[in-house]
Coordinates of C-alpha atoms (C1' of nucleotides) in Angstrom, one line a residue:
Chain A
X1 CA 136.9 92.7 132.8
X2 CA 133.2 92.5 133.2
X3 CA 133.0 90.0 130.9
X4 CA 134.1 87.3 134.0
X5 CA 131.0 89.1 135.6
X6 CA 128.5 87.8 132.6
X7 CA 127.5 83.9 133.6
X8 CA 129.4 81.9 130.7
X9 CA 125.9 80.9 129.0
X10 CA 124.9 84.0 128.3
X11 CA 127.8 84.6 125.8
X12 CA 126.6 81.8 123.5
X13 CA 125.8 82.6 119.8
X14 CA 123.8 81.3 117.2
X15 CA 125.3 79.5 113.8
X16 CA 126.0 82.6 111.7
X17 CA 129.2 83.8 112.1
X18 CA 129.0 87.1 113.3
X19 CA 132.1 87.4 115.7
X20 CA 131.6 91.0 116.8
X21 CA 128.2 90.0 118.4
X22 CA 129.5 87.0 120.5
X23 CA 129.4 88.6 123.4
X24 CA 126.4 90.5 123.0
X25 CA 123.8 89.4 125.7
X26 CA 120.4 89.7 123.8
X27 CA 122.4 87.1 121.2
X28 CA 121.0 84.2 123.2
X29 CA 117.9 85.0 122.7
X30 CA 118.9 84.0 119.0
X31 CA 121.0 81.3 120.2
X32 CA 120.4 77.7 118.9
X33 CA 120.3 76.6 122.4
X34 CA 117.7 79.3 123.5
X35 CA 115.7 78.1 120.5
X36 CA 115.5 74.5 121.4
X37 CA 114.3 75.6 124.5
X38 CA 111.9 77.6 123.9
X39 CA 110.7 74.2 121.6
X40 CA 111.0 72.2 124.8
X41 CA 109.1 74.6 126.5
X42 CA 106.1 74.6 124.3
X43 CA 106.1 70.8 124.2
X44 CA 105.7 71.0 127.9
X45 CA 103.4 73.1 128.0
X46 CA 100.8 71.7 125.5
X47 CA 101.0 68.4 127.0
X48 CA 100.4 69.7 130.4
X49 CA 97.6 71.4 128.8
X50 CA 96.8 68.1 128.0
X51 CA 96.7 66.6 131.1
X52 CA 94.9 69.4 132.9
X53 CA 92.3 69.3 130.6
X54 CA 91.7 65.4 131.2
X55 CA 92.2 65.5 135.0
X56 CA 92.5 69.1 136.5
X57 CA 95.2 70.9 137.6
X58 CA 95.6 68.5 141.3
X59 CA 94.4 65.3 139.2
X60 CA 97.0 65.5 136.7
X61 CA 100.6 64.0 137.8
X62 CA 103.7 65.2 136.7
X63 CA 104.9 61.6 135.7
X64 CA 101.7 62.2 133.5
X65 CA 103.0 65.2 131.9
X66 CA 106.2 63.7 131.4
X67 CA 104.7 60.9 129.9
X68 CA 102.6 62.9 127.3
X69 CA 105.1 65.0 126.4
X70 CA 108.0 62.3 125.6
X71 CA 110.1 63.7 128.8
X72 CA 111.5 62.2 131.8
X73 CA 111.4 64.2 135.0
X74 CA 114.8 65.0 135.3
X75 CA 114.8 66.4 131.6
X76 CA 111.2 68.6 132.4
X77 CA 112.6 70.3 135.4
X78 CA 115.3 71.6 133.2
X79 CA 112.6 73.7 131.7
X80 CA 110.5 74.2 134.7
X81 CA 111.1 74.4 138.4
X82 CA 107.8 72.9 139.6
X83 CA 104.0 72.5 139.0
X84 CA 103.1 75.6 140.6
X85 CA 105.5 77.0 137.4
X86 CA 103.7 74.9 134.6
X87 CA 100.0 75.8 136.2
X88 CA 100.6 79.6 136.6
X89 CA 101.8 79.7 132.8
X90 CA 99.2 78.0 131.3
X91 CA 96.5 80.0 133.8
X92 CA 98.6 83.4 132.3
X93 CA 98.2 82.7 128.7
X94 CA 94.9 81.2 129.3
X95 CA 93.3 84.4 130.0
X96 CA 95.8 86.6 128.2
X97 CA 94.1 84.9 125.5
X98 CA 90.7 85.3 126.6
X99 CA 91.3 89.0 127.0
X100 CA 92.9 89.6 124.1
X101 CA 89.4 88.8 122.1
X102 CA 88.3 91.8 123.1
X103 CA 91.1 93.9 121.0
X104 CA 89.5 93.4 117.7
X105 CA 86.1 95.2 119.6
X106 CA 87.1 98.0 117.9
X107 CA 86.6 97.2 114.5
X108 CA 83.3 97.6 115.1
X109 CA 81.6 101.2 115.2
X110 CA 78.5 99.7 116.3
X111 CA 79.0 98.5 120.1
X112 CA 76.1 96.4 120.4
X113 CA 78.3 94.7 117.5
X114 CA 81.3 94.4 118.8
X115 CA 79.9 92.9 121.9
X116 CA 78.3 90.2 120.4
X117 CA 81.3 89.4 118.4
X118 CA 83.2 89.2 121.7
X119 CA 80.4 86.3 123.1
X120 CA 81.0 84.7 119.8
X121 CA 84.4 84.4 118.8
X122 CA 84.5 83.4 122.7
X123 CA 82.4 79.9 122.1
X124 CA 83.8 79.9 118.8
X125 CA 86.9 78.9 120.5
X126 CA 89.2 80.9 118.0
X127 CA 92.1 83.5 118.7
X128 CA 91.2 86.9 117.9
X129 CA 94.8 87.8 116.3
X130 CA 96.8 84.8 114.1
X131 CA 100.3 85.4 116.1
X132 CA 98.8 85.3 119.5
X133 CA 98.3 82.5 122.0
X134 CA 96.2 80.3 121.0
X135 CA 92.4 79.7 122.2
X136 CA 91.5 76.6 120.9
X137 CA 88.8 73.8 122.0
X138 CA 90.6 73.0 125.7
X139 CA 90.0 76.7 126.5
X140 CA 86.4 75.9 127.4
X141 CA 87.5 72.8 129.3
X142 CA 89.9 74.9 131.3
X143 CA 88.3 77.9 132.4
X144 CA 85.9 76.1 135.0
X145 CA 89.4 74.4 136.2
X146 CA 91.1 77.9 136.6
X147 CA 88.1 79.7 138.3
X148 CA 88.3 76.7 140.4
X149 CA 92.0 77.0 141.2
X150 CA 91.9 80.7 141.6
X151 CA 90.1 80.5 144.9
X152 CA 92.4 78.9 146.7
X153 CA 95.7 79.5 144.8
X154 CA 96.9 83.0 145.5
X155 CA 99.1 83.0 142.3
X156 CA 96.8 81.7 140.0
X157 CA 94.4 84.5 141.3
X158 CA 96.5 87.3 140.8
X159 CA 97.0 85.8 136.7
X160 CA 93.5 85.9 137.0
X161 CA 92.7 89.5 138.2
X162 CA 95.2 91.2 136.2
X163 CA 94.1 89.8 133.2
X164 CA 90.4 90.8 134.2
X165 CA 90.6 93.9 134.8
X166 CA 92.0 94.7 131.8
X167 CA 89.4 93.2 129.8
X168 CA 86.7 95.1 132.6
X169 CA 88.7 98.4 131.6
X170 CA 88.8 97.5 127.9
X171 CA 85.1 97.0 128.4
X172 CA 84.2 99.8 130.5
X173 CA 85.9 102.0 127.9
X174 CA 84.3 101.2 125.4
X175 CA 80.9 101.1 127.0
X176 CA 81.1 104.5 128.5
X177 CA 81.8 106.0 125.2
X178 CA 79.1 104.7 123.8
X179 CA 77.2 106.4 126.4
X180 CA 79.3 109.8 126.0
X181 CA 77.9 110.1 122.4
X182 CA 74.4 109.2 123.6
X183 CA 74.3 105.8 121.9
X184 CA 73.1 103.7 124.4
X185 CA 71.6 104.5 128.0
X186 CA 72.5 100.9 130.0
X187 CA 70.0 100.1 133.2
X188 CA 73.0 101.0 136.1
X189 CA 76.4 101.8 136.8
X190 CA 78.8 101.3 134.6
X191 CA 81.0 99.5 136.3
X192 CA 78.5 96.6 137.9
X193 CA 76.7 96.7 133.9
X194 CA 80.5 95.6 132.6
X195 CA 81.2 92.8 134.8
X196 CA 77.5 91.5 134.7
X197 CA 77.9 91.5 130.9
X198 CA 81.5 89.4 131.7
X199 CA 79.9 87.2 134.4
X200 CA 76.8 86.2 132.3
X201 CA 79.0 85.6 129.0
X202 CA 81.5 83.7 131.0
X203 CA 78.6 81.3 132.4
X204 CA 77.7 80.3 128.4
X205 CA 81.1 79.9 127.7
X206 CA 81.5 77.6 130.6
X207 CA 78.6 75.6 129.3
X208 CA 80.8 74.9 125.8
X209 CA 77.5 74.9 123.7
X210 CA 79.3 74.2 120.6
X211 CA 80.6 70.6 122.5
X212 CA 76.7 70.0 123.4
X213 CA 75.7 70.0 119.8
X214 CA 74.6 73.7 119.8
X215 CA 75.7 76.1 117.0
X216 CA 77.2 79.5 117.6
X217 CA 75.1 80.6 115.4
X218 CA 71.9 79.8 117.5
X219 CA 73.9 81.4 120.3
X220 CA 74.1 84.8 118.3
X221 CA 70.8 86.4 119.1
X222 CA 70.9 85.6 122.4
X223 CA 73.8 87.3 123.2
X224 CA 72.8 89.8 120.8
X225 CA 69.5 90.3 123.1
X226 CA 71.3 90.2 126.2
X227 CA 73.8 93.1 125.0
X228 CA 70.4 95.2 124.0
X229 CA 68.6 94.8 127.4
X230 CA 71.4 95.5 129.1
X231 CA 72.9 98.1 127.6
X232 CA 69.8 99.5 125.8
X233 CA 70.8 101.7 122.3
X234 CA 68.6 104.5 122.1
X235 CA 66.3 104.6 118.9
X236 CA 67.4 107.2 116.0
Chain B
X1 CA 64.1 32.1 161.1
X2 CA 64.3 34.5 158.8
X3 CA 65.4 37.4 161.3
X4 CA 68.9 35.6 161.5
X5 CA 69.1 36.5 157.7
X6 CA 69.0 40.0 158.6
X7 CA 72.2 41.6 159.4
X8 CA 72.4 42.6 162.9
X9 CA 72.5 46.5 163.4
X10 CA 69.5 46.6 161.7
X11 CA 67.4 45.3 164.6
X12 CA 68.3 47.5 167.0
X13 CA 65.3 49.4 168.4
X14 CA 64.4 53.0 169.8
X15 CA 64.3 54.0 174.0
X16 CA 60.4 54.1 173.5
X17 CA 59.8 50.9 175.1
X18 CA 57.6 49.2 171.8
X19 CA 59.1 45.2 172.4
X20 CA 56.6 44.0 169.4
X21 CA 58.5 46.5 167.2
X22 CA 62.0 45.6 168.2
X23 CA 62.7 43.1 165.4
X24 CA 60.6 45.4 162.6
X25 CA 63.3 46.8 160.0
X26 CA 61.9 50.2 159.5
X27 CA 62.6 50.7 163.5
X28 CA 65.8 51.6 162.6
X29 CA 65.3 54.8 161.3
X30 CA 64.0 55.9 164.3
X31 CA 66.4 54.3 166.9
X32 CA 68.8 55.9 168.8
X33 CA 71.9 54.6 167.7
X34 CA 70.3 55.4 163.9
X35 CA 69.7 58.5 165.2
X36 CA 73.9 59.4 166.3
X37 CA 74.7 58.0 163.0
X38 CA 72.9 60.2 160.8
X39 CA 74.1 63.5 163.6
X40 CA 77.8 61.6 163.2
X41 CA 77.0 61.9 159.3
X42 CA 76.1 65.3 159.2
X43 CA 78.9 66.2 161.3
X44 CA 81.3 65.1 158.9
X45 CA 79.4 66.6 155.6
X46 CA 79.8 69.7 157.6
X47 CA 83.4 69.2 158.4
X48 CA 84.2 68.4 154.9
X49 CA 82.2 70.9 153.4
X50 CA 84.5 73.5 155.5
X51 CA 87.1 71.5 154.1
X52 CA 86.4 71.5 150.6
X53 CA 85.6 75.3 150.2
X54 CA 89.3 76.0 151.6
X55 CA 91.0 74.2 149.3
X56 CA 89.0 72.1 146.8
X57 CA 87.5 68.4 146.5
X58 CA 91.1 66.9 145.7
X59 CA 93.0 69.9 147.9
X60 CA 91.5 68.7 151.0
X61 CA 92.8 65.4 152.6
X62 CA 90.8 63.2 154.9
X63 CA 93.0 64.0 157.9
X64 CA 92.0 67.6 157.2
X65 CA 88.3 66.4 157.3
X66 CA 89.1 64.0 160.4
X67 CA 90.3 67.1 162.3
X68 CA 87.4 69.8 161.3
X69 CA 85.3 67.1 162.3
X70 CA 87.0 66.3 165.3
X71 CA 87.2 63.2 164.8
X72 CA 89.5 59.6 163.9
X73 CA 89.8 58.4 160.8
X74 CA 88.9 55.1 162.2
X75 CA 85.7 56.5 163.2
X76 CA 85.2 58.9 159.8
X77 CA 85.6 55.8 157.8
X78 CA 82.9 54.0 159.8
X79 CA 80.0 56.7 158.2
X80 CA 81.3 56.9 154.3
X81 CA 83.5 54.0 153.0
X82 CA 85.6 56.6 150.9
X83 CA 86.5 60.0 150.2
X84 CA 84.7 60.1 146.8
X85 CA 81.5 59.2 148.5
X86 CA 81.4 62.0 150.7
X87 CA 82.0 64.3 147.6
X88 CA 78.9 62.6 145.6
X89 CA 76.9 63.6 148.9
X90 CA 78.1 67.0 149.1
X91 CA 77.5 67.7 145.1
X92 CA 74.3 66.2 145.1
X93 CA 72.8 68.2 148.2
X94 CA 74.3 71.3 146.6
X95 CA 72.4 70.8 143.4
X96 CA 69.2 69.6 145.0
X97 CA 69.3 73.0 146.9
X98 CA 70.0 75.1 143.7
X99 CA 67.2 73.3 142.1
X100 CA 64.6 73.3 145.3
X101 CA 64.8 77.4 144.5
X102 CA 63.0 77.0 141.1
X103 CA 60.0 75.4 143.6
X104 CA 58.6 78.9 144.4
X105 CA 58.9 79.7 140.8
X106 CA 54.7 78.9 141.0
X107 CA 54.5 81.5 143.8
X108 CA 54.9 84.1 140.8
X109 CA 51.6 84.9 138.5
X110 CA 54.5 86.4 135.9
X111 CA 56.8 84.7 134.9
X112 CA 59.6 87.4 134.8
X113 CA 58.9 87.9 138.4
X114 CA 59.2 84.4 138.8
X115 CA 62.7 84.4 137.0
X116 CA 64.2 87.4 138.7
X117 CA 63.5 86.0 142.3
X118 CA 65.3 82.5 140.8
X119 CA 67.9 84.8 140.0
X120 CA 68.6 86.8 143.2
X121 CA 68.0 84.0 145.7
X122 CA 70.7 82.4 144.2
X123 CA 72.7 85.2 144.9
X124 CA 71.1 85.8 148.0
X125 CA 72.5 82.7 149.7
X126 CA 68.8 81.7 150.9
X127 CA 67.2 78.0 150.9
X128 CA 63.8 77.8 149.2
X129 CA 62.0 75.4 151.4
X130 CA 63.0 76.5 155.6
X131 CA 63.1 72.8 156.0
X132 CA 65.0 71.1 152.8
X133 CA 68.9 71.3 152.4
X134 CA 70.7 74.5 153.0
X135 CA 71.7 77.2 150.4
X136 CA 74.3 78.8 152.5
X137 CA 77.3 81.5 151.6
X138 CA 79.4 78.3 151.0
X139 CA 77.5 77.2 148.5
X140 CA 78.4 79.7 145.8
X141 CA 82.4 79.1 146.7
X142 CA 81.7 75.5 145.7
X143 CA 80.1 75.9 142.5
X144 CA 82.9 76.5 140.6
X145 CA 84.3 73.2 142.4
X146 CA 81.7 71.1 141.7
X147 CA 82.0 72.1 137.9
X148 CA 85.2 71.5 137.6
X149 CA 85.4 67.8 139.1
X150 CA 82.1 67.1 136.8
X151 CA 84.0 67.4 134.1
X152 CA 86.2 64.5 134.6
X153 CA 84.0 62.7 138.0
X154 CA 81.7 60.9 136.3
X155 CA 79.3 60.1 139.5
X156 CA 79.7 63.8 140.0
X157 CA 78.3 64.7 136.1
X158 CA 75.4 62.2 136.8
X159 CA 74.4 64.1 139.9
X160 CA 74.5 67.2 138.0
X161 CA 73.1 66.0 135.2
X162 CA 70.3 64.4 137.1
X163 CA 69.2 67.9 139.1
X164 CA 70.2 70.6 136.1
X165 CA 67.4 68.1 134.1
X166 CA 65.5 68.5 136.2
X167 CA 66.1 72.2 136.5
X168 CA 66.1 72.7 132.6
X169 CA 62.8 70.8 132.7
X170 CA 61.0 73.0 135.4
X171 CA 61.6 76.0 133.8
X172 CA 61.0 74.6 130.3
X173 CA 57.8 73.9 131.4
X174 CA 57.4 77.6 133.0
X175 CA 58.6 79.6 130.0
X176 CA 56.2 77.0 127.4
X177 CA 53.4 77.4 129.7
X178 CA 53.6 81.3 128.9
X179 CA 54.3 81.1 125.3
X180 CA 51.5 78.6 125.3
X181 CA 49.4 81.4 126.7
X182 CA 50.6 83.7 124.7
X183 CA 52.1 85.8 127.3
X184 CA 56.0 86.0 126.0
X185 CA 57.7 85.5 122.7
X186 CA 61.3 84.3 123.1
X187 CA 64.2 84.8 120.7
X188 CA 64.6 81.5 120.0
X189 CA 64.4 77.3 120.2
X190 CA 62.7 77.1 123.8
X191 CA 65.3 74.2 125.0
X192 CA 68.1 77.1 124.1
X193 CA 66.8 79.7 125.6
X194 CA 66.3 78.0 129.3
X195 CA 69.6 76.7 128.6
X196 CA 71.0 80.1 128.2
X197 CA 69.1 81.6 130.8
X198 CA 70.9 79.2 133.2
X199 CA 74.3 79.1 132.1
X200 CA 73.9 83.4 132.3
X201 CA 72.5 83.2 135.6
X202 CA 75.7 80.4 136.6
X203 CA 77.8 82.8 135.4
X204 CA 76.9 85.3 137.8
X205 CA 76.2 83.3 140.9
X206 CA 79.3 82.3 140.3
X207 CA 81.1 85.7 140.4
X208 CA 79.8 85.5 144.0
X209 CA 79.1 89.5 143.6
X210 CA 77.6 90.1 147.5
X211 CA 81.1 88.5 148.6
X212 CA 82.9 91.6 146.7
X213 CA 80.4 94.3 148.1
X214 CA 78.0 94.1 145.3
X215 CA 74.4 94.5 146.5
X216 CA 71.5 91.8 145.7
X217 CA 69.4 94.8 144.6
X218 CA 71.7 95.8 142.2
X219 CA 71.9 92.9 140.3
X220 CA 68.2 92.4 140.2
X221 CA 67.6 95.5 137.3
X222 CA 70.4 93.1 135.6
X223 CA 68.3 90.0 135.7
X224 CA 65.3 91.6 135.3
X225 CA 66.8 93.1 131.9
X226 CA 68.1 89.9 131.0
X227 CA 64.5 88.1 131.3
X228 CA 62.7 90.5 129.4
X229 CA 65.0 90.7 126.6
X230 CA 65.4 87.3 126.0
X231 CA 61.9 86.0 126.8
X232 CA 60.3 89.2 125.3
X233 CA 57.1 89.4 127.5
X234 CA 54.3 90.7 124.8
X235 CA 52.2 93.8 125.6
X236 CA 48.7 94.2 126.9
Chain C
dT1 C1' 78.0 38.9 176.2
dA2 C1' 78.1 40.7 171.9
dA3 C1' 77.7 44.3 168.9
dA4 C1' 78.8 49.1 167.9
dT5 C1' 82.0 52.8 168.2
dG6 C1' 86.2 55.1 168.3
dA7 C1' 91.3 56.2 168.5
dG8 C1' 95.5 56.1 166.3
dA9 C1' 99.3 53.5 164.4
dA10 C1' 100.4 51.6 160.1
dC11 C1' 99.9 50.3 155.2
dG12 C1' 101.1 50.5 150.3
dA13 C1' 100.7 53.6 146.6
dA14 C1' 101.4 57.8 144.5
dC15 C1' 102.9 62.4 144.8
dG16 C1' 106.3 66.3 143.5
dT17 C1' 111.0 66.7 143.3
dT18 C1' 116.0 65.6 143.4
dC19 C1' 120.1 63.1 142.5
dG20 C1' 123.8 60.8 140.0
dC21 C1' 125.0 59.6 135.8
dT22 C1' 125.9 59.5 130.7
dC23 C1' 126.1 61.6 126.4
dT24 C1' 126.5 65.6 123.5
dT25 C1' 127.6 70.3 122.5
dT26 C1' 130.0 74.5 123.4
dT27 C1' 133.8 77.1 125.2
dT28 C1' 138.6 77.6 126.4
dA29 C1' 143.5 76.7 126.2
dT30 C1' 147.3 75.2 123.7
Chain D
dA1 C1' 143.3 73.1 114.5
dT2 C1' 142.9 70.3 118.3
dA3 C1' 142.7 68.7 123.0
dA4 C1' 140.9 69.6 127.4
dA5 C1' 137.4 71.5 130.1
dA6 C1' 133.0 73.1 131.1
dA7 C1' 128.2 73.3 130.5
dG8 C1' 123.9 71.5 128.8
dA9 C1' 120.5 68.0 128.0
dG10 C1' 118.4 63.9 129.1
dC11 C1' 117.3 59.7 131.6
dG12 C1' 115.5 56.9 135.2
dA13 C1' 116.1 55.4 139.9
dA14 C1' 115.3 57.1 144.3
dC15 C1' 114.0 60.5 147.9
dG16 C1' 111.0 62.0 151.6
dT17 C1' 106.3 63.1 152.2
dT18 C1' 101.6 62.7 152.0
dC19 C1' 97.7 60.5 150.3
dG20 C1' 93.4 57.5 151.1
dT21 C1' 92.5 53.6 153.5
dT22 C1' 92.8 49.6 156.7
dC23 C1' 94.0 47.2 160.9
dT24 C1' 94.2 46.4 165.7
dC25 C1' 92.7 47.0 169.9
dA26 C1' 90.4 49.4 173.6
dT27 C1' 86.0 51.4 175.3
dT28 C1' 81.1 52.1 175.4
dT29 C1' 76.5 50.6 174.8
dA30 C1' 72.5 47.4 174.4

DNA sequence: TAAATGAGAACGAACGTTCGCTCTTTTTAT
DNA sequence: ATAAAAAGAGCGAACGTTCGTTCTCATTTA
């Protein structure tokens, strides 16, 4: 009986034959058809990325995306119901990846460390874990192009502050601990040293030194200056 | 003769009653229907500066500028010949005022005095000079803007390439003048370390912190920390 | 009188999106 | 197992709208 209630695609099921499960709903997420979209999907999405990256979010059409991703309109809005859709995803994993640099800040027992890893691996362009999204070379093009879209885009700014303040609370975290055991003594609250630290880093990253000829590793003492004078480590 | 070469608006003459001047080119400047164009002009640089805050450089349509000027787009299109060349006048006024605040740098005997007041007057919202082009609370909403479209306008990159040269070479000059002196040591390559300096101090201007209740003062331990630790003043 | 100014309709192009259609794959019924 | 039916996937023309810009014509100013 409530199998009339289940929508008939949901009852789909992948190439091995495993009767009992074809009517299992989390099958389709195994399903051949689910995979091939999920394919289609990326494809969209990386040439969007694409064409963001050449022409902004407004300045890039979708006959454009279509065009760099081998699609025709009708086929991409299979996959996605409108721009808005395509530009909030790629904003989303855009900064989930950003933030997600910050997880491997714990490998570090020193913080002044860790911190400086974070400014690096940021320029570096490179994801912090292998399976994650990826954070590759567009990043740094994009990021002026989604603090510009966030103003005015309420969507886009809410991708934006969620993934933000996680990385101010990872940050905060890790900063006022450092201060619990008396490691470091920062110059003023907590909370305005944090996003400081994030505004100024974000500004070099903006910049995309590496693009500009300038090697992270010139850009290593500088952050590595910037984290002591801000955040001051007391002397043993 | 040669007065029919020249075209004919640019004859026109002033109500000060000077008949030998009346044919003299430069009189133009001065006259009164020169003198409604350039009020016209400015009415519509305000108009589409409102414009382009609320929703970006491509976001905002002329009709949106025609009607926060109040005026036709007949009219508009009689003071710029295009859209684009009302951006290029907008970008280049907003980076002439950001770089007019590195003028008082000379006010400043030290040089990390000199690069903390930089600092907070962008912040601030002030104009350096009472009588050049205005630094106003809109300006820091458009920087992110104007970024993004440099990336991918070129007559917007030259503009900013043209007054962040020029802002890279005034404080060059500053920071060499007092390593020269032997008054700092910074961290590193002296082009680098202005270059970071600026892209830090971007980063936070553009965090527009005294739009999210952030105080000036607060910020200016911040930069204050920042200078020090990256220009390393030596002791006396 | 002649030039400058302005209003507003109108232009062609491009936009994001939808539609109708064909072809293929999957499900259902026999 | 096979035919019929349904659903999915893809294409490309076409939609209605809005864009930046231009044109025409009236009004004002010198």
């Amino acid at each position: 009986m409530a199998d009339h209630i289940l929508p008939k695609q949901l009852t789909g099921m992948a190439d091995e034959k495993s009767d009992h499960e074809s009517h299992c709903f989390v099958a389709k997420l195994f399903g051949k058809r689910a995979q091939n979209r999920e394919v289609q999907e990326a494809r969209i999405l990386e040439a969007a990325t694409n064409c963001f990256v050449r022409a902004g979010f407004r300045g890039a059409s979708m006959n454009d995306i279509c065009s760099e991703a081998g699609m025709s309109p009708g086929a991409l809005y299979r996959y996605f119901p409108s721009k808005e859709s395509i530009i909030e995803t790629i904003v989303a994993s855009h900064r989930k990846a950003s933030a997600e640099i910050l997880n491997r800040m714990d490998e570090y027992d020193n913080i002044i460390d860790a911190l400086v890893m974070v400014g690096v691996d940021h320029v570096r362009k490179k994801s912090a874990d292998a399976a994650g999204t990826s954070w590759d070379e567009r990043s740094a093009l994009l990021f002026s192009e989604v603090r510009a879209e966030a103003m005015r885009n309420e969507a886009v700014a809410a991708q934006c502050e969620l993934y933000e303040g996680q990385m101010r609370e990872k940050l905060l975290s890790v900063v006022s601990a450092a201060k619990t055991k008396g490691e470091i003594n920062p110059v003023g609250d907590l909370e305005l040293v944090v996003a400081t630290l994030a505004a100024m880093g974000e500004g070099v990253v903006m910049r995309n030194f590496p693009a500009q000829g300038v090697p992270v590793e010139a850009l290593e003492p500088m952050f590595r200056a910037l984290a002591v004078a801000i955040l001051r480590p007391v002397q043993k």
